[in-house]
């Protein structure tokens, strides 16, 4: 019996169940937030969705406990490669976005581009690459800046440091 | 009519149509820049032109931008415009397996067919079809959104429950911010950043593109598999596939036109509904979502057909069918053109010259789309990873920022990207979440309005289940849900000839 339970647990979609538990908590939080709403027009729809989500999550967890199976996009589940580079990319995007109001779009854009370029580099930094890639990066950033700010008239932040 | 046709074919109008298509295609291909933005940005150029010329230019930009969205969807898994969401389902898998050039050509052909069908409907059936728009009430919109949600079964990749959970998450995310009907603030938890809700396009970029970037940066593997040196457009191959699935193209184009007529529905819903129907009726329904050309054809023909379809209520009723139509309507009012039922009689020459100009622009989309698409594909497969990843990351950031000029949207986009990546690892596909996010506001608005009217008239059941168009959509929903089961049962009854 104990071996059976262990085998079942090994076959079960643990990460899927973990996400389902987190989403149940999210739905409960949403339900709690709807208690402050007075107009039925505001809470009927989100409540119905939150309750449905809780039901589907519970159904998924129960199904996994009875008939454990890992289904879904198997290819996407394989986590290979460098986690450091992954985290680096996300940090570069978030930090440069947060710095945008102070440094302006152009400077923070160049910083983001440069740091992500370093993270995505797998070839050797030859002299030609050392010269060409940063130059091309600066041209791309300035090109997009010009296109958005001047042609499409998007008010990109100049940066409080430079005002 | 011949006179209007000749007027549309003047050198000035041909140049306008060509320039508009190129500008629209380029703008539409950049993630974050929508067709509405493309038209809005270039509208001031038209103020000094005669109304027919202005309409031709705006129509060309619009149709080009809708098509341009397919490039990023196919090559980067990022819908350039919301209309191209369903293009990612099969476009990116095709590109991943080395058929990106074929996918781009198929998308171009389908867009041209869809655009022409929409324009022909506009030319021939505009006044009677405009009445269809008026027959659509809140409950019909609600059922249409539900119909879009039936796609979850196709997008769940092996686990329907996970698809339903993802769709619920998307629907819940769509309710964040100020409620459209009651104006209550929902799920912001005191944060001003969330007051405006989660912007759909930035969520699309986050959920689709950021996970690709996260995986791309982690390994030295190539972004797309290259099975052959890029030579030519693979036009003959694409034409053969298009001819084989011609009914899919026509049906999807008609669906796109009809959805385009409905004010507020737009290209994304047209693409999703056409994709759902294509999958339901296809012999290859099992391969949808894994790089099935029919999926690309359905979406791209439908979203471009909404251009002509959207012009029907815009010109006949003065009600914009799609968001870019609202911008075009405003530009026409500035020009002193009064849209409405009398437009076709009073200013018929303007309207018919424009319609022929729109057909011209759509035809011109074929050579320009093929050339731009070929260079986009070649660029994506030849650019070193150290340039591709930062360029695409930068494009996602500037594109997201430009939607509402908000740094917060960029941060939310990245956060959603990380959440999407984590969910993908746990076997939850991002597509049902996106589906819920897009259809959420339409479903809620339709549901609440129908509920209010039904309660006030003491006929709630009749409101939801007693209207002919609503019932027709419900039948389609049932058919979409149960058709795979019935088909499987029938195949089982006939028996597998390969057995024994």
XYZ file of C-alpha atoms in Angstrom:
663
model
C 0.000 0.000 0.000
C 2.805 2.367 0.971
C 4.724 1.504 -2.216
C 1.566 2.135 -4.235
C 1.189 5.582 -2.690
C 4.829 6.434 -3.403
C 4.516 5.241 -7.034
C 1.360 7.332 -7.438
C 3.130 10.388 -6.026
C 6.036 9.890 -8.435
C 3.663 9.785 -11.383
C 1.605 12.769 -10.220
C 1.933 16.220 -11.751
C 3.455 17.827 -8.633
C 4.308 21.188 -10.220
C 0.849 21.350 -11.798
C -0.745 20.652 -8.418
C 1.446 23.253 -6.741
C 0.309 25.882 -9.248
C -3.313 24.812 -8.683
C -2.899 25.344 -4.909
C -1.386 28.813 -5.471
C -4.242 29.710 -7.837
C -6.800 28.587 -5.242
C -5.213 31.103 -2.855
C -5.346 33.779 -5.584
C -9.044 33.035 -6.176
C -9.795 33.151 -2.423
C -8.024 36.522 -2.254
C -10.154 37.737 -5.167
C -13.331 36.494 -3.487
C -12.366 38.266 -0.275
C -11.780 41.495 -2.223
C -15.253 41.287 -3.783
C -16.861 41.454 -0.331
C -16.061 45.186 -0.282
C -17.999 45.776 -3.512
C -21.567 46.936 -3.111
C -22.798 46.877 -6.704
C -23.808 43.442 -7.993
C -22.629 44.457 -11.473
C -19.095 44.610 -10.087
C -18.894 41.346 -8.177
C -21.133 38.832 -9.993
C -18.712 38.103 -12.828
C -15.421 37.959 -10.877
C -17.048 35.861 -8.148
C -18.348 33.395 -10.717
C -14.878 33.179 -12.275
C -13.089 32.831 -8.921
C -15.451 30.063 -7.809
C -15.017 28.295 -11.153
C -11.248 28.546 -10.817
C -11.315 27.072 -7.310
C -13.558 24.236 -8.547
C -11.311 23.412 -11.524
C -8.191 23.549 -9.342
C -9.699 21.198 -6.742
C -10.904 18.879 -9.515
C -7.413 18.858 -11.003
C -5.750 18.063 -7.670
C -8.253 15.297 -6.877
C -7.894 13.828 -10.386
C -4.131 13.814 -9.986
C -4.395 12.034 -6.656
C -6.645 9.325 -8.068
C -5.267 9.018 -11.617
C -1.787 10.540 -11.519
C -0.388 11.479 -14.904
C 1.885 14.180 -16.221
C 0.357 15.658 -19.331
C 0.677 18.937 -21.152
C 3.494 20.498 -23.061
C 6.382 18.143 -22.285
C 8.883 20.066 -24.389
C 8.288 23.234 -22.378
C 8.821 21.425 -19.090
C 12.460 20.652 -19.735
C 14.489 23.288 -17.902
C 17.956 23.257 -19.407
C 20.519 25.980 -19.829
C 21.795 28.682 -17.568
C 19.515 29.871 -14.762
C 21.913 32.749 -14.028
C 21.481 34.124 -17.542
C 17.698 33.756 -17.265
C 17.597 35.714 -14.000
C 20.043 38.218 -15.474
C 17.753 38.904 -18.440
C 14.715 39.484 -16.232
C 16.698 41.720 -13.871
C 18.139 43.718 -16.779
C 14.661 44.360 -18.165
C 13.074 45.219 -14.803
C 15.940 47.361 -13.460
C 16.336 49.340 -16.693
C 12.564 49.943 -16.756
C 12.612 51.189 -13.168
C 15.599 53.452 -13.918
C 13.849 54.918 -16.966
C 12.194 57.880 -15.184
C 15.616 58.968 -13.793
C 18.027 58.048 -16.573
C 15.659 58.549 -19.485
C 14.729 56.063 -22.152
C 17.886 56.448 -24.212
C 20.418 55.790 -21.417
C 18.407 53.042 -19.737
C 17.802 51.505 -23.172
C 21.529 51.415 -23.929
C 22.178 49.902 -20.488
C 19.509 47.239 -20.996
C 20.720 46.462 -24.499
C 24.353 46.203 -23.404
C 23.694 43.990 -20.406
C 21.366 41.661 -22.315
C 23.908 41.472 -25.143
C 26.553 40.302 -22.650
C 24.151 37.692 -21.264
C 23.219 36.373 -24.722
C 26.813 36.142 -25.978
C 27.991 32.563 -26.430
C 30.720 33.178 -29.005
C 34.162 34.489 -28.310
C 34.473 38.262 -28.007
C 36.835 38.832 -30.940
C 38.099 42.339 -31.662
C 35.653 42.820 -34.535
C 32.750 41.713 -32.344
C 33.939 44.000 -29.512
C 33.719 46.913 -31.914
C 30.776 45.944 -34.103
C 28.202 44.621 -31.624
C 28.179 47.583 -29.180
C 28.170 50.005 -32.110
C 25.238 48.168 -33.736
C 23.457 48.126 -30.378
C 23.782 51.885 -29.932
C 22.565 52.449 -33.502
C 19.521 50.194 -32.891
C 18.611 51.934 -29.613
C 19.001 55.419 -31.124
C 17.134 54.300 -34.265
C 14.159 53.023 -32.268
C 14.266 56.093 -30.023
C 14.124 58.362 -33.067
C 11.333 56.325 -34.661
C 9.145 56.292 -31.561
C 9.906 59.763 -30.196
C 10.127 61.742 -33.431
C 8.064 59.871 -36.030
C 5.414 58.183 -33.880
C 5.401 61.042 -31.333
C 5.535 58.756 -28.282
C 6.610 60.897 -25.283
C 9.563 58.762 -24.139
C 10.977 59.832 -20.758
C 13.961 62.176 -20.987
C 15.065 61.418 -17.415
C 14.946 63.671 -14.377
C 18.760 63.580 -14.146
C 19.047 65.414 -17.440
C 16.237 67.928 -17.025
C -18.488 52.198 -60.954
C -15.957 51.985 -63.833
C -15.240 55.677 -63.344
C -14.548 55.073 -59.636
C -12.342 52.109 -60.465
C -10.275 54.223 -62.859
C -10.045 56.968 -60.270
C -8.707 54.470 -57.748
C -6.057 53.384 -60.237
C -4.484 56.826 -60.750
C -0.753 57.001 -60.070
C -1.345 59.110 -56.941
C -3.729 56.564 -55.450
C -1.486 53.617 -56.355
C 1.441 55.411 -54.651
C -0.737 56.133 -51.585
C -1.888 52.519 -51.383
C 1.662 51.190 -51.737
C 3.126 53.631 -49.212
C 0.289 52.966 -46.779
C 0.678 49.192 -47.002
C 4.455 49.389 -46.463
C 4.136 51.805 -43.515
C 1.316 49.760 -41.977
C 3.173 46.458 -42.398
C 6.320 47.816 -40.748
C 4.444 49.411 -37.836
C 2.209 46.348 -37.364
C 5.225 44.047 -37.240
C 6.614 45.796 -34.153
C 5.260 44.221 -30.960
C 3.130 46.722 -29.087
C 2.287 48.918 -32.040
C -1.293 48.147 -33.037
C -3.189 48.922 -36.234
C -5.078 51.616 -34.311
C -1.814 53.313 -33.420
C -0.539 53.018 -37.000
C -3.659 54.714 -38.357
C -3.796 57.312 -35.560
C -0.166 58.338 -35.987
C -0.423 58.771 -39.741
C -3.912 60.351 -39.825
C -2.678 63.996 -39.802
C -1.037 63.394 -43.209
C -4.490 62.835 -44.703
C -6.045 66.139 -43.623
C -4.838 67.966 -46.717
C -6.031 65.245 -49.112
C -9.385 64.752 -50.841
C -11.641 62.395 -48.816
C -11.312 59.413 -51.201
C -7.495 59.646 -51.208
C -7.438 60.016 -47.419
C -9.614 56.931 -47.057
C -7.395 54.920 -49.424
C -4.281 55.829 -47.438
C -5.889 55.044 -44.084
C -7.381 51.782 -45.397
C -3.969 50.753 -46.778
C -2.200 51.510 -43.486
C -4.867 49.600 -41.582
C -4.785 46.516 -43.792
C -0.960 46.521 -43.854
C -0.753 46.800 -40.071
C -3.130 43.883 -39.536
C -1.000 41.722 -41.822
C 2.299 42.996 -40.355
C 1.321 41.539 -36.978
C 1.869 38.068 -38.433
C 5.663 38.438 -38.747
C 6.374 38.747 -35.049
C 3.708 36.111 -34.298
C 5.357 33.584 -36.597
C 9.030 34.385 -36.080
C 9.105 35.524 -32.429
C 5.961 33.975 -30.921
C 4.785 37.521 -30.203
C 1.613 38.785 -31.831
C 2.621 42.119 -33.411
C -1.014 43.153 -33.057
C -3.797 41.495 -30.993
C -5.342 40.287 -34.274
C -2.417 37.918 -34.749
C -2.815 36.034 -31.439
C -4.093 32.846 -33.057
C -1.329 33.098 -35.689
C 1.181 32.240 -32.951
C -0.566 28.900 -32.259
C 0.663 27.317 -35.493
C 2.965 29.979 -36.937
C 5.675 29.720 -34.286
C 5.706 25.884 -34.258
C 6.097 26.011 -38.061
C 8.997 28.455 -37.726
C 10.577 26.332 -34.984
C 10.618 23.282 -37.235
C 12.239 25.242 -40.084
C 9.199 26.361 -42.095
C 9.127 30.012 -41.036
C 9.454 31.231 -44.631
C 6.530 29.067 -45.737
C 4.442 30.263 -42.788
C 5.101 33.928 -43.664
C 4.133 33.340 -47.311
C 0.991 31.438 -46.288
C 0.055 34.299 -43.965
C 0.547 36.795 -46.786
C -1.635 34.857 -49.226
C -4.342 34.335 -46.621
C -4.280 38.027 -45.655
C -4.709 39.048 -49.285
C -7.625 36.641 -49.807
C -9.267 37.757 -46.551
C -8.758 41.437 -47.355
C -10.288 41.052 -50.810
C -13.288 39.083 -49.520
C -13.929 41.746 -46.864
C -13.668 44.536 -49.438
C -15.977 42.729 -51.886
C -18.580 42.336 -49.136
C -18.200 46.041 -48.451
C -18.702 46.801 -52.138
C -21.732 44.607 -52.720
C -23.545 44.009 -49.456
C -22.722 46.957 -47.207
C -26.248 48.306 -46.442
C -27.975 44.953 -45.725
C -25.013 43.672 -43.698
C -25.004 46.800 -41.571
C -28.360 45.641 -40.203
C -26.608 42.558 -38.801
C -24.558 44.855 -36.556
C -27.761 46.362 -35.176
C -29.220 42.913 -34.477
C -26.352 42.114 -32.110
C -27.241 42.942 -28.519
C -25.334 42.384 -25.250
C -26.359 38.739 -24.971
C -25.078 37.965 -28.492
C -21.732 39.524 -27.585
C -21.663 37.419 -24.437
C -22.257 34.207 -26.396
C -19.710 35.269 -29.003
C -17.113 35.626 -26.227
C -18.116 32.200 -24.880
C -17.703 30.828 -28.404
C -14.173 32.243 -28.417
C -13.550 30.538 -25.078
C -14.418 27.118 -26.532
C -10.988 27.274 -28.154
C -9.591 26.330 -24.734
C -10.118 22.673 -25.597
C -7.798 23.128 -28.590
C -5.197 25.151 -26.732
C -4.898 23.058 -23.583
C -2.226 20.736 -25.027
C -3.351 17.530 -23.397
C -5.069 18.696 -20.235
C -8.461 20.389 -20.471
C -8.599 21.128 -16.736
C -5.354 23.080 -16.927
C -6.748 24.975 -19.911
C -9.899 25.862 -17.967
C -7.822 26.961 -14.955
C -5.678 29.124 -17.244
C -8.742 30.685 -18.873
C -10.207 31.480 -15.428
C -6.929 33.141 -14.473
C -7.069 35.217 -17.674
C -10.709 36.170 -17.055
C -9.856 37.159 -13.489
C -6.906 39.259 -14.697
C -9.255 41.021 -17.144
C -11.397 42.246 -14.235
C -8.524 44.118 -12.546
C -9.003 47.898 -12.432
C -12.086 50.084 -12.697
C -15.203 48.086 -13.641
C -16.620 49.243 -16.974
C -20.275 49.271 -15.965
C -20.389 50.089 -12.258
C -17.006 51.926 -12.049
C -16.065 50.049 -8.852
C -12.329 49.600 -8.291
C -11.515 45.883 -8.304
C -8.462 43.846 -7.254
C -6.012 46.756 -7.197
C -5.302 46.275 -3.454
C -4.644 49.998 -3.102
C -2.165 50.194 -5.963
C -2.625 53.099 -8.385
C -0.584 51.212 -10.976
C -3.369 48.656 -11.404
C -6.221 51.191 -11.636
C -6.152 51.124 -15.438
C -6.168 47.342 -15.449
C -3.733 45.065 -17.241
C -3.169 46.319 -20.763
C -3.993 43.486 -23.159
C -1.191 44.034 -25.677
C 1.495 44.299 -23.007
C 0.104 41.125 -21.403
C 0.315 39.389 -24.787
C 3.925 40.462 -25.220
C 4.746 39.339 -21.685
C 3.040 35.961 -21.840
C 4.214 35.037 -25.332
C 7.515 36.786 -25.997
C 9.288 37.047 -22.627
C 9.254 33.238 -22.005
C 10.857 32.776 -25.450
C 13.539 35.337 -24.556
C 14.138 33.709 -21.165
C 14.811 30.369 -22.847
C 16.740 31.918 -25.710
C 19.256 33.597 -23.437
C 19.837 30.434 -21.406
C 21.376 28.270 -24.128
C 23.555 28.647 -27.200
C 20.916 26.895 -29.358
C 19.608 28.650 -32.452
C 16.326 30.562 -32.142
C 14.745 28.797 -35.139
C 15.705 25.532 -36.771
C 17.015 26.101 -40.289
C 16.415 23.089 -42.518
C 17.350 24.770 -45.793
C 19.050 27.907 -47.047
C 16.364 30.599 -47.460
C 15.720 30.715 -51.197
C 12.714 32.389 -52.766
C 9.345 32.771 -51.075
C 8.201 29.093 -51.320
C 5.278 30.660 -53.151
C 4.373 27.613 -55.259
C 4.233 25.426 -52.138
C 2.135 28.029 -50.345
C -0.202 28.382 -53.331
C -0.690 24.609 -53.457
C -1.528 24.495 -49.738
C -3.858 27.479 -50.103
C -5.630 25.869 -53.061
C -6.024 22.582 -51.168
C -7.640 24.428 -48.271
C -9.523 27.021 -50.308
C -12.791 26.437 -48.447
C -11.025 27.128 -45.170
C -9.778 30.420 -46.630
C -13.190 31.475 -47.903
C -15.051 30.389 -44.754
C -12.537 32.156 -42.504
C -12.723 35.290 -44.651
C -16.517 35.346 -44.388
C -16.298 34.806 -40.612
C -13.790 37.669 -40.424
C -16.073 39.957 -42.422
C -19.105 39.156 -40.270
C -17.206 39.565 -36.984
C -15.679 42.774 -38.351
C -19.172 44.167 -38.841
C -19.859 43.817 -35.115
C -18.787 47.003 -33.359
C -16.024 46.381 -30.838
C -15.384 42.736 -31.706
C -12.278 43.195 -33.879
C -9.607 41.100 -35.528
C -8.544 39.117 -32.460
C -12.031 37.612 -31.991
C -12.406 37.081 -35.741
C -9.107 35.179 -35.792
C -10.034 33.061 -32.778
C -13.512 32.183 -34.075
C -12.156 31.340 -37.551
C -9.366 29.246 -35.992
C -11.912 27.383 -33.881
C -14.081 26.652 -36.914
C -11.082 25.629 -39.046
C -9.970 23.178 -36.385
C -13.462 21.786 -35.915
C -13.961 21.084 -39.605
C -10.421 20.060 -40.545
C -9.295 16.509 -41.229
C -6.059 17.465 -39.457
C -7.683 18.822 -36.289
C -5.217 16.876 -34.120
C -2.231 18.742 -35.559
C -3.654 22.209 -34.857
C -1.359 23.989 -32.435
C 1.643 22.006 -33.681
C 2.347 23.910 -36.899
C -0.745 23.260 -39.022
C -0.854 25.580 -42.086
C -4.671 25.640 -41.994
C -4.491 27.406 -38.613
C -2.413 30.252 -40.051
C -4.693 30.528 -43.084
C -7.810 30.737 -40.929
C -6.469 33.420 -38.608
C -4.783 35.600 -41.180
C -7.642 35.563 -43.673
C -10.162 36.301 -40.921
C -8.270 39.181 -39.333
C -7.679 40.913 -42.661
C -11.324 40.397 -43.650
C -12.322 42.465 -40.598
C -10.877 45.523 -42.357
C -13.584 45.487 -45.053
C -16.176 44.180 -42.610
C -15.414 46.912 -40.085
C -15.923 49.598 -42.696
C -19.528 48.441 -43.261
C -21.052 49.810 -40.012
C -18.534 52.674 -40.056
C -19.641 53.993 -43.425
C -23.290 52.888 -43.464
C -24.267 53.541 -39.847
C -21.525 55.821 -38.559
C -20.700 53.191 -35.905
C -17.028 52.113 -35.968
C -16.709 48.360 -36.409
C -13.160 48.140 -35.046
C -10.928 50.550 -33.040
C -8.971 51.758 -36.134
C -12.338 52.476 -37.784
C -13.096 54.877 -34.933
C -9.933 56.834 -35.774
C -10.812 56.814 -39.480
C -14.358 57.947 -38.664
C -12.936 60.895 -36.732
C -10.673 61.802 -39.655
C -13.641 61.695 -42.028
C -15.666 63.985 -39.780
C -12.774 66.479 -39.809
C -12.894 66.296 -43.616
C -16.605 67.129 -43.527
C -17.775 63.709 -44.750
C -20.977 62.676 -42.967
C -21.142 58.919 -42.673
C -24.528 57.249 -42.487
C -27.168 55.594 -44.659
C -27.148 58.492 -47.137
C -23.374 58.300 -47.736
C -23.615 55.651 -50.453
C -26.232 57.688 -52.312
C -24.929 61.221 -51.685
C -21.149 60.695 -51.741
C -21.141 57.409 -53.653
C -18.102 58.350 -55.731
C -15.967 58.795 -52.570
C -17.090 55.477 -51.127
C -16.683 53.417 -54.297
C -13.306 54.981 -55.170
C -12.200 54.115 -51.628
C -13.447 50.514 -51.873
C -11.572 49.972 -55.139
C -8.544 51.625 -53.531
C -8.811 49.226 -50.584
C -8.874 46.251 -52.966
C -5.845 47.728 -54.753
C -3.978 48.133 -51.449
C -4.818 44.544 -50.504
C -3.496 43.247 -53.823
C -0.327 45.340 -53.391
C 0.121 43.678 -50.024
C 1.097 40.479 -51.846
C 4.414 41.659 -53.352
C 5.280 44.002 -50.475
C 4.307 41.433 -47.834
C 6.328 38.699 -49.486
C 9.432 40.871 -49.809
C 9.243 42.289 -46.266
C 8.418 38.833 -44.890
C 11.377 37.251 -46.650
C 13.777 39.824 -45.215
C 12.235 39.522 -41.766
C 12.766 35.750 -41.878
C 16.306 36.010 -43.202
C 17.172 38.575 -40.540
C 15.790 36.456 -37.708
C 17.710 33.325 -38.759
C 21.025 35.025 -39.559
C 21.392 37.643 -36.823
C 23.705 36.429 -34.018
C 21.981 35.615 -30.754
C 23.928 38.341 -28.950
C 22.174 40.879 -31.178
C 18.783 39.182 -31.582
C 17.954 38.782 -27.870
C 18.733 42.398 -26.828
C 17.006 43.799 -29.924
C 13.803 41.834 -29.319
C 13.945 42.605 -25.558
C 14.360 46.291 -26.323
C 11.494 46.173 -28.843
C 9.185 44.578 -26.276
C 10.091 47.281 -23.752
C 9.661 50.281 -26.048
C 6.549 48.761 -27.652
C 4.902 48.129 -24.287
C 5.834 51.567 -22.997
C 4.379 53.296 -26.048
C 0.877 51.828 -25.573
C 0.027 53.955 -22.517
C 3.321 55.802 -21.976
C 3.699 53.843 -18.761
C 6.832 52.392 -17.155
C 4.566 50.295 -14.912
C 3.194 48.508 -17.970
C 6.746 47.468 -18.907
C 7.357 46.053 -15.424
C 3.960 44.272 -15.460
C 4.820 42.870 -18.901
C 8.091 41.380 -17.597
C 6.400 40.012 -14.446
C 3.673 38.378 -16.553
C 6.425 36.947 -18.739
C 8.118 35.321 -15.754
C 4.745 34.006 -14.491
C 4.009 32.674 -17.994
C 7.389 30.937 -18.116
C 6.843 29.324 -14.700
C 3.301 28.232 -15.612
C 4.611 26.753 -18.854
C 7.078 24.681 -16.848
C 4.177 23.353 -14.813
C 2.336 22.374 -18.009
C -0.020 25.378 -18.183
C -0.118 26.830 -21.705
C -0.248 30.666 -21.904
C -2.858 30.640 -24.695
C -5.947 29.954 -22.515
C -4.804 32.750 -20.140
C -4.551 35.159 -23.076
C -7.914 33.989 -24.379
C -9.525 34.754 -21.008
C -7.798 38.111 -20.790
C -9.007 39.225 -24.224
C -12.539 37.883 -24.040
C -13.066 38.752 -20.369
C -14.238 42.332 -20.773
C -16.528 41.485 -23.728
C -18.002 38.517 -21.862
C -18.515 40.482 -18.644
C -20.014 43.532 -20.314
C -22.380 41.395 -22.392
C -23.311 39.215 -19.424
C -23.982 42.068 -16.992
C -25.965 44.134 -19.529
C -28.024 41.119 -20.618
C -28.590 40.164 -16.971
C -29.758 43.711 -16.139
C -32.128 43.898 -19.131
C -33.405 40.356 -18.505
C -34.038 41.099 -14.818
C -35.764 44.402 -15.608
C -38.065 42.757 -18.158
C -38.567 39.715 -15.930
C -37.406 37.453 -18.762
C -33.926 36.286 -17.836
C -34.160 32.859 -19.520
C -35.636 34.368 -22.676
C -32.902 36.996 -22.722
C -30.100 34.443 -22.704
C -31.744 31.551 -24.571
C -34.634 33.040 -26.537
C -32.971 35.174 -29.210
C -32.355 33.672 -32.659
C -28.769 34.903 -33.202
C -27.859 33.961 -29.646
C -29.292 30.475 -30.173
C -27.340 30.089 -33.425
C -24.115 30.937 -31.600
C -25.017 28.509 -28.795
C -25.442 25.785 -31.436
C -21.983 26.568 -32.794
C -20.581 26.421 -29.253
C -22.185 23.014 -28.710
C -20.929 21.803 -32.094
C -17.381 22.954 -31.316
C -17.429 21.242 -27.931
C -19.072 17.982 -28.921
C -17.847 17.551 -32.507
C -14.496 15.953 -31.510
C -16.346 13.453 -29.279
C -18.922 12.637 -31.976
C -16.167 12.326 -34.579
C -14.150 10.038 -32.303
C -17.250 7.939 -31.636
C -18.048 7.631 -35.354
C -14.454 6.654 -36.167
C -14.638 4.082 -33.377
C -17.942 2.730 -34.763
C -16.454 2.337 -38.240
C -13.429 0.593 -36.768
C -9.790 1.063 -37.573
C -8.966 -0.592 -40.915
C -5.352 -1.014 -39.861
C -6.304 -3.221 -36.959
C -6.542 -7.011 -36.944
